[in-house]
Amino acid sequence: MSDLHEHHHHHHHCFQYTALGNSIAFGEGASFHVNDTENHGYGYVYYFRDFLSTIFPCVNLSNLAHPGDTSTNLLQKLQTEVFREAVKKADLITISIGANDLLICLRQPDPTIPACLSNAVATFAQNWPLIMREIRKSIRSHAEILVMTVYNPFIGGTPFFMLAEPFIQGINDVIKANRFTFHYKVVDVHADFLGQFTNTTQPKVCIWTHSCENPVPPNFLPNPHPTDCGHLEIARLHEFIYLKNHPDKLCY
């Protein structure tokens, strides 16, 4: 009897981490982990979960991220029981969304791209406060929330970089502008992924994403997903923000 009670008690105190978002949160671009039976790579969400496990005796992860999801998809999914339940019970939520809103446009025929990109930013600007209102007001979640900005996967100065950058900034501005209203912290992956490593001419995106790998035919986009190093870096940025909010959790 007491044993059963013990177990139940322990389970109840599991720290609940819920991840929402797209292929980046799903783990795309990362290697598969030896012990992992899932069909995803070991991405930043899993590294971040491992970090939380060094702080809390028990961490329970619900990764509801889905490759290809846009802000519109996430808004719809927040109406479903599965998502509402996972958000409701979460102590901590991470969100990676917005990249696909734009990426869909780059697969269009050329002349339609700029109009598509500005529509995508407008749609995101409409969806994002609704997503956060759903989480905060409708589901009434008091979880700590970390939202990552959308990074530019292209090499700085190249035509694709120049084309995408103002619209990526547009989406990131919406993410940053709402942070006080809905009480979340922004993890600025975009700023971190810009430029080159010090002392080298190597662009960070060539190490942290798959976008510089083997040249692709002209109509195909390079693979924008993070590499293992990139996922580790995104996790590190989340850890840094988390510890900044919880200095008591720092081990010296």
PDB file of N, CA, C and O in Angstrom, residues 154-224:
ATOM      1  N   PHE A 154      20.284  30.748 -44.669  1.00  0.00           N
ATOM      2  CA  PHE A 154      21.145  31.027 -45.826  1.00  0.00           C
ATOM      3  C   PHE A 154      22.388  31.811 -45.416  1.00  0.00           C
ATOM      4  O   PHE A 154      22.396  32.496 -44.396  1.00  0.00           O
ATOM      5  N   ILE A 155      23.438  31.707 -46.230  1.00  0.00           N
ATOM      6  CA  ILE A 155      24.684  32.421 -45.941  1.00  0.00           C
ATOM      7  C   ILE A 155      24.470  33.921 -46.124  1.00  0.00           C
ATOM      8  O   ILE A 155      23.906  34.363 -47.127  1.00  0.00           O
ATOM      9  N   GLY A 156      24.892  34.700 -45.132  1.00  0.00           N
ATOM     10  CA  GLY A 156      24.740  36.157 -45.155  1.00  0.00           C
ATOM     11  C   GLY A 156      25.223  36.750 -46.472  1.00  0.00           C
ATOM     12  O   GLY A 156      26.281  36.387 -46.973  1.00  0.00           O
ATOM     13  N   GLY A 157      24.416  37.650 -47.054  1.00  0.00           N
ATOM     14  CA  GLY A 157      24.828  38.328 -48.283  1.00  0.00           C
ATOM     15  C   GLY A 157      24.401  37.632 -49.567  1.00  0.00           C
ATOM     16  O   GLY A 157      24.405  38.252 -50.630  1.00  0.00           O
ATOM     17  N   THR A 158      24.029  36.369 -49.495  1.00  0.00           N
ATOM     18  CA  THR A 158      23.598  35.657 -50.710  1.00  0.00           C
ATOM     19  C   THR A 158      22.155  36.077 -51.070  1.00  0.00           C
ATOM     20  O   THR A 158      21.421  36.555 -50.208  1.00  0.00           O
ATOM     21  N   PRO A 159      21.759  35.886 -52.346  1.00  0.00           N
ATOM     22  CA  PRO A 159      20.426  36.345 -52.769  1.00  0.00           C
ATOM     23  C   PRO A 159      19.278  35.796 -51.913  1.00  0.00           C
ATOM     24  O   PRO A 159      18.368  36.548 -51.552  1.00  0.00           O
ATOM     25  N   PHE A 160      19.325  34.500 -51.594  1.00  0.00           N
ATOM     26  CA  PHE A 160      18.259  33.916 -50.775  1.00  0.00           C
ATOM     27  C   PHE A 160      18.231  34.542 -49.376  1.00  0.00           C
ATOM     28  O   PHE A 160      17.171  34.795 -48.809  1.00  0.00           O
ATOM     29  N   PHE A 161      19.435  34.811 -48.829  1.00  0.00           N
ATOM     30  CA  PHE A 161      19.512  35.445 -47.502  1.00  0.00           C
ATOM     31  C   PHE A 161      18.835  36.813 -47.546  1.00  0.00           C
ATOM     32  O   PHE A 161      17.988  37.136 -46.716  1.00  0.00           O
ATOM     33  N   MET A 162      19.205  37.617 -48.566  1.00  0.00           N
ATOM     34  CA  MET A 162      18.681  38.982 -48.688  1.00  0.00           C
ATOM     35  C   MET A 162      17.167  38.971 -48.899  1.00  0.00           C
ATOM     36  O   MET A 162      16.460  39.816 -48.368  1.00  0.00           O
ATOM     37  N   LEU A 163      16.703  38.006 -49.687  1.00  0.00           N
ATOM     38  CA  LEU A 163      15.272  37.894 -49.962  1.00  0.00           C
ATOM     39  C   LEU A 163      14.505  37.563 -48.680  1.00  0.00           C
ATOM     40  O   LEU A 163      13.484  38.189 -48.369  1.00  0.00           O
ATOM     41  N   ALA A 164      14.998  36.581 -47.930  1.00  0.00           N
ATOM     42  CA  ALA A 164      14.254  36.078 -46.767  1.00  0.00           C
ATOM     43  C   ALA A 164      14.379  36.955 -45.527  1.00  0.00           C
ATOM     44  O   ALA A 164      13.427  37.070 -44.739  1.00  0.00           O
ATOM     45  N   GLU A 165      15.531  37.599 -45.348  1.00  0.00           N
ATOM     46  CA  GLU A 165      15.839  38.274 -44.087  1.00  0.00           C
ATOM     47  C   GLU A 165      14.792  39.283 -43.594  1.00  0.00           C
ATOM     48  O   GLU A 165      14.366  39.205 -42.442  1.00  0.00           O
ATOM     49  N   PRO A 166      14.329  40.228 -44.438  1.00  0.00           N
ATOM     50  CA  PRO A 166      13.344  41.189 -43.902  1.00  0.00           C
ATOM     51  C   PRO A 166      12.068  40.524 -43.404  1.00  0.00           C
ATOM     52  O   PRO A 166      11.453  40.986 -42.444  1.00  0.00           O
ATOM     53  N   PHE A 167      11.682  39.417 -44.053  1.00  0.00           N
ATOM     54  CA  PHE A 167      10.444  38.731 -43.662  1.00  0.00           C
ATOM     55  C   PHE A 167      10.664  37.900 -42.398  1.00  0.00           C
ATOM     56  O   PHE A 167       9.774  37.811 -41.548  1.00  0.00           O
ATOM     57  N   ILE A 168      11.843  37.308 -42.281  1.00  0.00           N
ATOM     58  CA  ILE A 168      12.198  36.598 -41.045  1.00  0.00           C
ATOM     59  C   ILE A 168      12.193  37.599 -39.887  1.00  0.00           C
ATOM     60  O   ILE A 168      11.635  37.333 -38.821  1.00  0.00           O
ATOM     61  N   GLN A 169      12.780  38.771 -40.132  1.00  0.00           N
ATOM     62  CA  GLN A 169      12.776  39.840 -39.114  1.00  0.00           C
ATOM     63  C   GLN A 169      11.332  40.197 -38.751  1.00  0.00           C
ATOM     64  O   GLN A 169      11.017  40.430 -37.581  1.00  0.00           O
ATOM     65  N   GLY A 170      10.477  40.252 -39.770  1.00  0.00           N
ATOM     66  CA  GLY A 170       9.065  40.589 -39.545  1.00  0.00           C
ATOM     67  C   GLY A 170       8.409  39.617 -38.582  1.00  0.00           C
ATOM     68  O   GLY A 170       7.693  40.022 -37.650  1.00  0.00           O
ATOM     69  N   ILE A 171       8.640  38.327 -38.789  1.00  0.00           N
ATOM     70  CA  ILE A 171       8.076  37.300 -37.906  1.00  0.00           C
ATOM     71  C   ILE A 171       8.678  37.409 -36.505  1.00  0.00           C
ATOM     72  O   ILE A 171       7.969  37.375 -35.492  1.00  0.00           O
ATOM     73  N   ASN A 172       9.995  37.598 -36.453  1.00  0.00           N
ATOM     74  CA  ASN A 172      10.664  37.704 -35.152  1.00  0.00           C
ATOM     75  C   ASN A 172      10.229  38.949 -34.382  1.00  0.00           C
ATOM     76  O   ASN A 172      10.148  38.924 -33.151  1.00  0.00           O
ATOM     77  N   ASP A 173       9.932  40.026 -35.097  1.00  0.00           N
ATOM     78  CA  ASP A 173       9.444  41.243 -34.440  1.00  0.00           C
ATOM     79  C   ASP A 173       8.101  40.981 -33.748  1.00  0.00           C
ATOM     80  O   ASP A 173       7.850  41.487 -32.656  1.00  0.00           O
ATOM     81  N   VAL A 174       7.254  40.182 -34.412  1.00  0.00           N
ATOM     82  CA  VAL A 174       5.950  39.825 -33.825  1.00  0.00           C
ATOM     83  C   VAL A 174       6.173  38.998 -32.555  1.00  0.00           C
ATOM     84  O   VAL A 174       5.522  39.237 -31.523  1.00  0.00           O
ATOM     85  N   ILE A 175       7.107  38.045 -32.619  1.00  0.00           N
ATOM     86  CA  ILE A 175       7.415  37.208 -31.446  1.00  0.00           C
ATOM     87  C   ILE A 175       7.912  38.086 -30.292  1.00  0.00           C
ATOM     88  O   ILE A 175       7.453  37.953 -29.153  1.00  0.00           O
ATOM     89  N   LYS A 176       8.825  39.014 -30.604  1.00  0.00           N
ATOM     90  CA  LYS A 176       9.396  39.871 -29.554  1.00  0.00           C
ATOM     91  C   LYS A 176       8.364  40.846 -28.990  1.00  0.00           C
ATOM     92  O   LYS A 176       8.339  41.114 -27.793  1.00  0.00           O
ATOM     93  N   ALA A 177       7.500  41.372 -29.865  1.00  0.00           N
ATOM     94  CA  ALA A 177       6.545  42.413 -29.452  1.00  0.00           C
ATOM     95  C   ALA A 177       5.510  41.905 -28.449  1.00  0.00           C
ATOM     96  O   ALA A 177       4.989  42.683 -27.653  1.00  0.00           O
ATOM     97  N   ASN A 178       5.209  40.622 -28.488  1.00  0.00           N
ATOM     98  CA  ASN A 178       4.148  40.077 -27.623  1.00  0.00           C
ATOM     99  C   ASN A 178       4.652  39.477 -26.317  1.00  0.00           C
ATOM    100  O   ASN A 178       3.864  38.955 -25.531  1.00  0.00           O
ATOM    101  N   ARG A 179       5.952  39.546 -26.073  1.00  0.00           N
ATOM    102  CA  ARG A 179       6.504  38.779 -24.954  1.00  0.00           C
ATOM    103  C   ARG A 179       6.044  39.269 -23.580  1.00  0.00           C
ATOM    104  O   ARG A 179       5.874  38.461 -22.678  1.00  0.00           O
ATOM    105  N   PHE A 180       5.797  40.560 -23.433  1.00  0.00           N
ATOM    106  CA  PHE A 180       5.357  41.060 -22.121  1.00  0.00           C
ATOM    107  C   PHE A 180       3.867  40.816 -21.909  1.00  0.00           C
ATOM    108  O   PHE A 180       3.446  40.453 -20.820  1.00  0.00           O
ATOM    109  N   THR A 181       3.103  40.992 -22.979  1.00  0.00           N
ATOM    110  CA  THR A 181       1.655  40.756 -22.905  1.00  0.00           C
ATOM    111  C   THR A 181       1.353  39.340 -22.431  1.00  0.00           C
ATOM    112  O   THR A 181       0.463  39.132 -21.604  1.00  0.00           O
ATOM    113  N   PHE A 182       2.092  38.370 -22.977  1.00  0.00           N
ATOM    114  CA  PHE A 182       1.776  36.967 -22.683  1.00  0.00           C
ATOM    115  C   PHE A 182       2.830  36.283 -21.803  1.00  0.00           C
ATOM    116  O   PHE A 182       2.805  35.067 -21.645  1.00  0.00           O
ATOM    117  N   HIS A 183       3.733  37.071 -21.236  1.00  0.00           N
ATOM    118  CA  HIS A 183       4.713  36.544 -20.274  1.00  0.00           C
ATOM    119  C   HIS A 183       5.480  35.334 -20.787  1.00  0.00           C
ATOM    120  O   HIS A 183       5.312  34.229 -20.281  1.00  0.00           O
ATOM    121  N   TYR A 184       6.280  35.537 -21.809  1.00  0.00           N
ATOM    122  CA  TYR A 184       7.192  34.467 -22.226  1.00  0.00           C
ATOM    123  C   TYR A 184       8.560  35.075 -22.490  1.00  0.00           C
ATOM    124  O   TYR A 184       8.698  36.293 -22.642  1.00  0.00           O
ATOM    125  N   LYS A 185       9.561  34.205 -22.534  1.00  0.00           N
ATOM    126  CA  LYS A 185      10.925  34.656 -22.809  1.00  0.00           C
ATOM    127  C   LYS A 185      11.283  34.285 -24.243  1.00  0.00           C
ATOM    128  O   LYS A 185      10.899  33.224 -24.738  1.00  0.00           O
ATOM    129  N   VAL A 186      12.015  35.182 -24.907  1.00  0.00           N
ATOM    130  CA  VAL A 186      12.436  34.934 -26.283  1.00  0.00           C
ATOM    131  C   VAL A 186      13.852  34.375 -26.288  1.00  0.00           C
ATOM    132  O   VAL A 186      14.745  34.921 -25.634  1.00  0.00           O
ATOM    133  N   VAL A 187      14.035  33.270 -26.999  1.00  0.00           N
ATOM    134  CA  VAL A 187      15.362  32.679 -27.183  1.00  0.00           C
ATOM    135  C   VAL A 187      15.815  33.103 -28.578  1.00  0.00           C
ATOM    136  O   VAL A 187      15.293  32.608 -29.581  1.00  0.00           O
ATOM    137  N   ASP A 188      16.759  34.041 -28.648  1.00  0.00           N
ATOM    138  CA  ASP A 188      17.081  34.645 -29.946  1.00  0.00           C
ATOM    139  C   ASP A 188      18.089  33.831 -30.760  1.00  0.00           C
ATOM    140  O   ASP A 188      19.260  34.178 -30.877  1.00  0.00           O
ATOM    141  N   VAL A 189      17.584  32.760 -31.337  1.00  0.00           N
ATOM    142  CA  VAL A 189      18.401  31.893 -32.186  1.00  0.00           C
ATOM    143  C   VAL A 189      18.831  32.661 -33.447  1.00  0.00           C
ATOM    144  O   VAL A 189      19.952  32.515 -33.921  1.00  0.00           O
ATOM    145  N   HIS A 190      17.947  33.507 -33.953  1.00  0.00           N
ATOM    146  CA  HIS A 190      18.241  34.266 -35.168  1.00  0.00           C
ATOM    147  C   HIS A 190      19.544  35.056 -35.031  1.00  0.00           C
ATOM    148  O   HIS A 190      20.441  34.958 -35.873  1.00  0.00           O
ATOM    149  N   ALA A 191      19.645  35.840 -33.965  1.00  0.00           N
ATOM    150  CA  ALA A 191      20.838  36.672 -33.740  1.00  0.00           C
ATOM    151  C   ALA A 191      22.085  35.795 -33.601  1.00  0.00           C
ATOM    152  O   ALA A 191      23.154  36.121 -34.130  1.00  0.00           O
ATOM    153  N   ASP A 192      21.918  34.673 -32.906  1.00  0.00           N
ATOM    154  CA  ASP A 192      23.043  33.781 -32.630  1.00  0.00           C
ATOM    155  C   ASP A 192      23.591  33.121 -33.902  1.00  0.00           C
ATOM    156  O   ASP A 192      24.791  32.881 -34.019  1.00  0.00           O
ATOM    157  N   PHE A 193      22.682  32.820 -34.853  1.00  0.00           N
ATOM    158  CA  PHE A 193      23.075  32.101 -36.069  1.00  0.00           C
ATOM    159  C   PHE A 193      23.614  33.016 -37.173  1.00  0.00           C
ATOM    160  O   PHE A 193      24.039  32.540 -38.215  1.00  0.00           O
ATOM    161  N   LEU A 194      23.568  34.342 -36.956  1.00  0.00           N
ATOM    162  CA  LEU A 194      24.050  35.280 -37.977  1.00  0.00           C
ATOM    163  C   LEU A 194      25.572  35.329 -38.033  1.00  0.00           C
ATOM    164  O   LEU A 194      26.243  35.146 -37.010  1.00  0.00           O
ATOM    165  N   GLY A 195      26.099  35.595 -39.208  1.00  0.00           N
ATOM    166  CA  GLY A 195      27.524  35.897 -39.340  1.00  0.00           C
ATOM    167  C   GLY A 195      28.438  34.688 -39.299  1.00  0.00           C
ATOM    168  O   GLY A 195      28.021  33.558 -39.560  1.00  0.00           O
ATOM    169  N   GLN A 196      29.695  34.957 -38.961  1.00  0.00           N
ATOM    170  CA  GLN A 196      30.741  33.935 -39.010  1.00  0.00           C
ATOM    171  C   GLN A 196      31.311  33.687 -37.626  1.00  0.00           C
ATOM    172  O   GLN A 196      31.159  34.504 -36.726  1.00  0.00           O
ATOM    173  N   PHE A 197      31.977  32.547 -37.494  1.00  0.00           N
ATOM    174  CA  PHE A 197      32.693  32.285 -36.250  1.00  0.00           C
ATOM    175  C   PHE A 197      33.902  33.210 -36.176  1.00  0.00           C
ATOM    176  O   PHE A 197      34.515  33.511 -37.195  1.00  0.00           O
ATOM    177  N   THR A 198      34.228  33.647 -34.978  1.00  0.00           N
ATOM    178  CA  THR A 198      35.408  34.499 -34.793  1.00  0.00           C
ATOM    179  C   THR A 198      36.643  33.747 -35.275  1.00  0.00           C
ATOM    180  O   THR A 198      36.717  32.534 -35.144  1.00  0.00           O
ATOM    181  N   ASN A 199      37.609  34.491 -35.807  1.00  0.00           N
ATOM    182  CA  ASN A 199      38.880  33.929 -36.296  1.00  0.00           C
ATOM    183  C   ASN A 199      38.739  33.001 -37.503  1.00  0.00           C
ATOM    184  O   ASN A 199      39.679  32.309 -37.845  1.00  0.00           O
ATOM    185  N   THR A 200      37.551  32.926 -38.112  1.00  0.00           N
ATOM    186  CA  THR A 200      37.443  32.092 -39.309  1.00  0.00           C
ATOM    187  C   THR A 200      36.504  32.799 -40.278  1.00  0.00           C
ATOM    188  O   THR A 200      35.803  33.727 -39.911  1.00  0.00           O
ATOM    189  N   THR A 201      36.498  32.325 -41.509  1.00  0.00           N
ATOM    190  CA  THR A 201      35.568  32.901 -42.486  1.00  0.00           C
ATOM    191  C   THR A 201      34.387  31.962 -42.657  1.00  0.00           C
ATOM    192  O   THR A 201      33.582  32.126 -43.558  1.00  0.00           O
ATOM    193  N   GLN A 202      34.308  30.960 -41.785  1.00  0.00           N
ATOM    194  CA  GLN A 202      33.247  29.954 -41.884  1.00  0.00           C
ATOM    195  C   GLN A 202      31.914  30.529 -41.383  1.00  0.00           C
ATOM    196  O   GLN A 202      31.807  30.899 -40.214  1.00  0.00           O
ATOM    197  N   PRO A 203      30.885  30.631 -42.265  1.00  0.00           N
ATOM    198  CA  PRO A 203      29.576  31.095 -41.772  1.00  0.00           C
ATOM    199  C   PRO A 203      29.010  30.103 -40.742  1.00  0.00           C
ATOM    200  O   PRO A 203      29.131  28.891 -40.928  1.00  0.00           O
ATOM    201  N   LYS A 204      28.409  30.631 -39.698  1.00  0.00           N
ATOM    202  CA  LYS A 204      27.831  29.763 -38.663  1.00  0.00           C
ATOM    203  C   LYS A 204      26.790  28.803 -39.247  1.00  0.00           C
ATOM    204  O   LYS A 204      26.716  27.651 -38.832  1.00  0.00           O
ATOM    205  N   VAL A 205      25.997  29.299 -40.214  1.00  0.00           N
ATOM    206  CA  VAL A 205      24.937  28.431 -40.757  1.00  0.00           C
ATOM    207  C   VAL A 205      25.509  27.207 -41.475  1.00  0.00           C
ATOM    208  O   VAL A 205      24.806  26.213 -41.635  1.00  0.00           O
ATOM    209  N   CYS A 206      26.779  27.278 -41.897  1.00  0.00           N
ATOM    210  CA  CYS A 206      27.369  26.114 -42.571  1.00  0.00           C
ATOM    211  C   CYS A 206      27.737  25.007 -41.573  1.00  0.00           C
ATOM    212  O   CYS A 206      27.857  23.844 -41.945  1.00  0.00           O
ATOM    213  N   ILE A 207      27.897  25.387 -40.301  1.00  0.00           N
ATOM    214  CA  ILE A 207      28.201  24.403 -39.252  1.00  0.00           C
ATOM    215  C   ILE A 207      26.923  24.001 -38.518  1.00  0.00           C
ATOM    216  O   ILE A 207      26.732  22.850 -38.159  1.00  0.00           O
ATOM    217  N   TRP A 208      26.071  24.978 -38.312  1.00  0.00           N
ATOM    218  CA  TRP A 208      24.879  24.760 -37.482  1.00  0.00           C
ATOM    219  C   TRP A 208      23.632  24.347 -38.250  1.00  0.00           C
ATOM    220  O   TRP A 208      22.624  23.997 -37.644  1.00  0.00           O
ATOM    221  N   THR A 209      23.676  24.427 -39.610  1.00  0.00           N
ATOM    222  CA  THR A 209      22.555  23.901 -40.397  1.00  0.00           C
ATOM    223  C   THR A 209      23.117  23.056 -41.540  1.00  0.00           C
ATOM    224  O   THR A 209      24.321  23.062 -41.785  1.00  0.00           O
ATOM    225  N   HIS A 210      22.216  22.365 -42.232  1.00  0.00           N
ATOM    226  CA  HIS A 210      22.612  21.525 -43.369  1.00  0.00           C
ATOM    227  C   HIS A 210      22.591  22.311 -44.676  1.00  0.00           C
ATOM    228  O   HIS A 210      22.705  21.724 -45.749  1.00  0.00           O
ATOM    229  N   SER A 211      22.424  23.643 -44.601  1.00  0.00           N
ATOM    230  CA  SER A 211      22.144  24.392 -45.836  1.00  0.00           C
ATOM    231  C   SER A 211      23.352  24.575 -46.746  1.00  0.00           C
ATOM    232  O   SER A 211      23.190  24.983 -47.885  1.00  0.00           O
ATOM    233  N   CYS A 212      24.563  24.306 -46.270  1.00  0.00           N
ATOM    234  CA  CYS A 212      25.737  24.468 -47.146  1.00  0.00           C
ATOM    235  C   CYS A 212      26.216  23.143 -47.720  1.00  0.00           C
ATOM    236  O   CYS A 212      27.235  23.082 -48.409  1.00  0.00           O
ATOM    237  N   GLU A 213      25.493  22.063 -47.421  1.00  0.00           N
ATOM    238  CA  GLU A 213      25.910  20.756 -47.918  1.00  0.00           C
ATOM    239  C   GLU A 213      25.638  20.619 -49.409  1.00  0.00           C
ATOM    240  O   GLU A 213      24.895  21.409 -49.973  1.00  0.00           O
ATOM    241  N   ASN A 214      26.234  19.565 -49.991  1.00  0.00           N
ATOM    242  CA  ASN A 214      26.211  19.318 -51.441  1.00  0.00           C
ATOM    243  C   ASN A 214      25.212  20.168 -52.216  1.00  0.00           C
ATOM    244  O   ASN A 214      24.032  20.177 -51.909  1.00  0.00           O
ATOM    245  N   PRO A 215      25.722  20.882 -53.239  1.00  0.00           N
ATOM    246  CA  PRO A 215      24.867  21.797 -54.008  1.00  0.00           C
ATOM    247  C   PRO A 215      23.634  21.079 -54.544  1.00  0.00           C
ATOM    248  O   PRO A 215      23.685  19.905 -54.882  1.00  0.00           O
ATOM    249  N   VAL A 216      22.533  21.806 -54.569  1.00  0.00           N
ATOM    250  CA  VAL A 216      21.265  21.209 -55.005  1.00  0.00           C
ATOM    251  C   VAL A 216      20.864  21.820 -56.347  1.00  0.00           C
ATOM    252  O   VAL A 216      21.274  22.919 -56.670  1.00  0.00           O
ATOM    253  N   PRO A 217      20.075  21.100 -57.137  1.00  0.00           N
ATOM    254  CA  PRO A 217      19.601  21.660 -58.413  1.00  0.00           C
ATOM    255  C   PRO A 217      18.923  23.011 -58.171  1.00  0.00           C
ATOM    256  O   PRO A 217      18.394  23.237 -57.087  1.00  0.00           O
ATOM    257  N   PRO A 218      18.924  23.885 -59.177  1.00  0.00           N
ATOM    258  CA  PRO A 218      18.464  25.267 -58.973  1.00  0.00           C
ATOM    259  C   PRO A 218      17.061  25.411 -58.381  1.00  0.00           C
ATOM    260  O   PRO A 218      16.805  26.341 -57.658  1.00  0.00           O
ATOM    261  N   ASN A 219      16.159  24.464 -58.671  1.00  0.00           N
ATOM    262  CA  ASN A 219      14.786  24.643 -58.166  1.00  0.00           C
ATOM    263  C   ASN A 219      14.590  24.105 -56.758  1.00  0.00           C
ATOM    264  O   ASN A 219      13.506  24.171 -56.218  1.00  0.00           O
ATOM    265  N   PHE A 220      15.640  23.506 -56.189  1.00  0.00           N
ATOM    266  CA  PHE A 220      15.469  22.940 -54.857  1.00  0.00           C
ATOM    267  C   PHE A 220      16.133  23.811 -53.816  1.00  0.00           C
ATOM    268  O   PHE A 220      17.188  24.377 -54.052  1.00  0.00           O
ATOM    269  N   LEU A 221      15.472  23.917 -52.676  1.00  0.00           N
ATOM    270  CA  LEU A 221      16.051  24.685 -51.579  1.00  0.00           C
ATOM    271  C   LEU A 221      17.054  23.814 -50.843  1.00  0.00           C
ATOM    272  O   LEU A 221      16.865  22.604 -50.726  1.00  0.00           O
ATOM    273  N   PRO A 222      18.120  24.435 -50.299  1.00  0.00           N
ATOM    274  CA  PRO A 222      19.004  23.655 -49.444  1.00  0.00           C
ATOM    275  C   PRO A 222      18.252  23.213 -48.182  1.00  0.00           C
ATOM    276  O   PRO A 222      17.202  23.760 -47.859  1.00  0.00           O
ATOM    277  N   ASN A 223      18.785  22.216 -47.498  1.00  0.00           N
ATOM    278  CA  ASN A 223      18.166  21.711 -46.273  1.00  0.00           C
ATOM    279  C   ASN A 223      18.427  22.704 -45.132  1.00  0.00           C
ATOM    280  O   ASN A 223      19.554  22.846 -44.683  1.00  0.00           O
ATOM    281  N   PRO A 224      17.386  23.396 -44.655  1.00  0.00           N
ATOM    282  CA  PRO A 224      17.583  24.461 -43.662  1.00  0.00           C
ATOM    283  C   PRO A 224      17.652  23.972 -42.215  1.00  0.00           C
ATOM    284  O   PRO A 224      17.845  24.770 -41.312  1.00  0.00           O
TER     285      PRO A 224
END
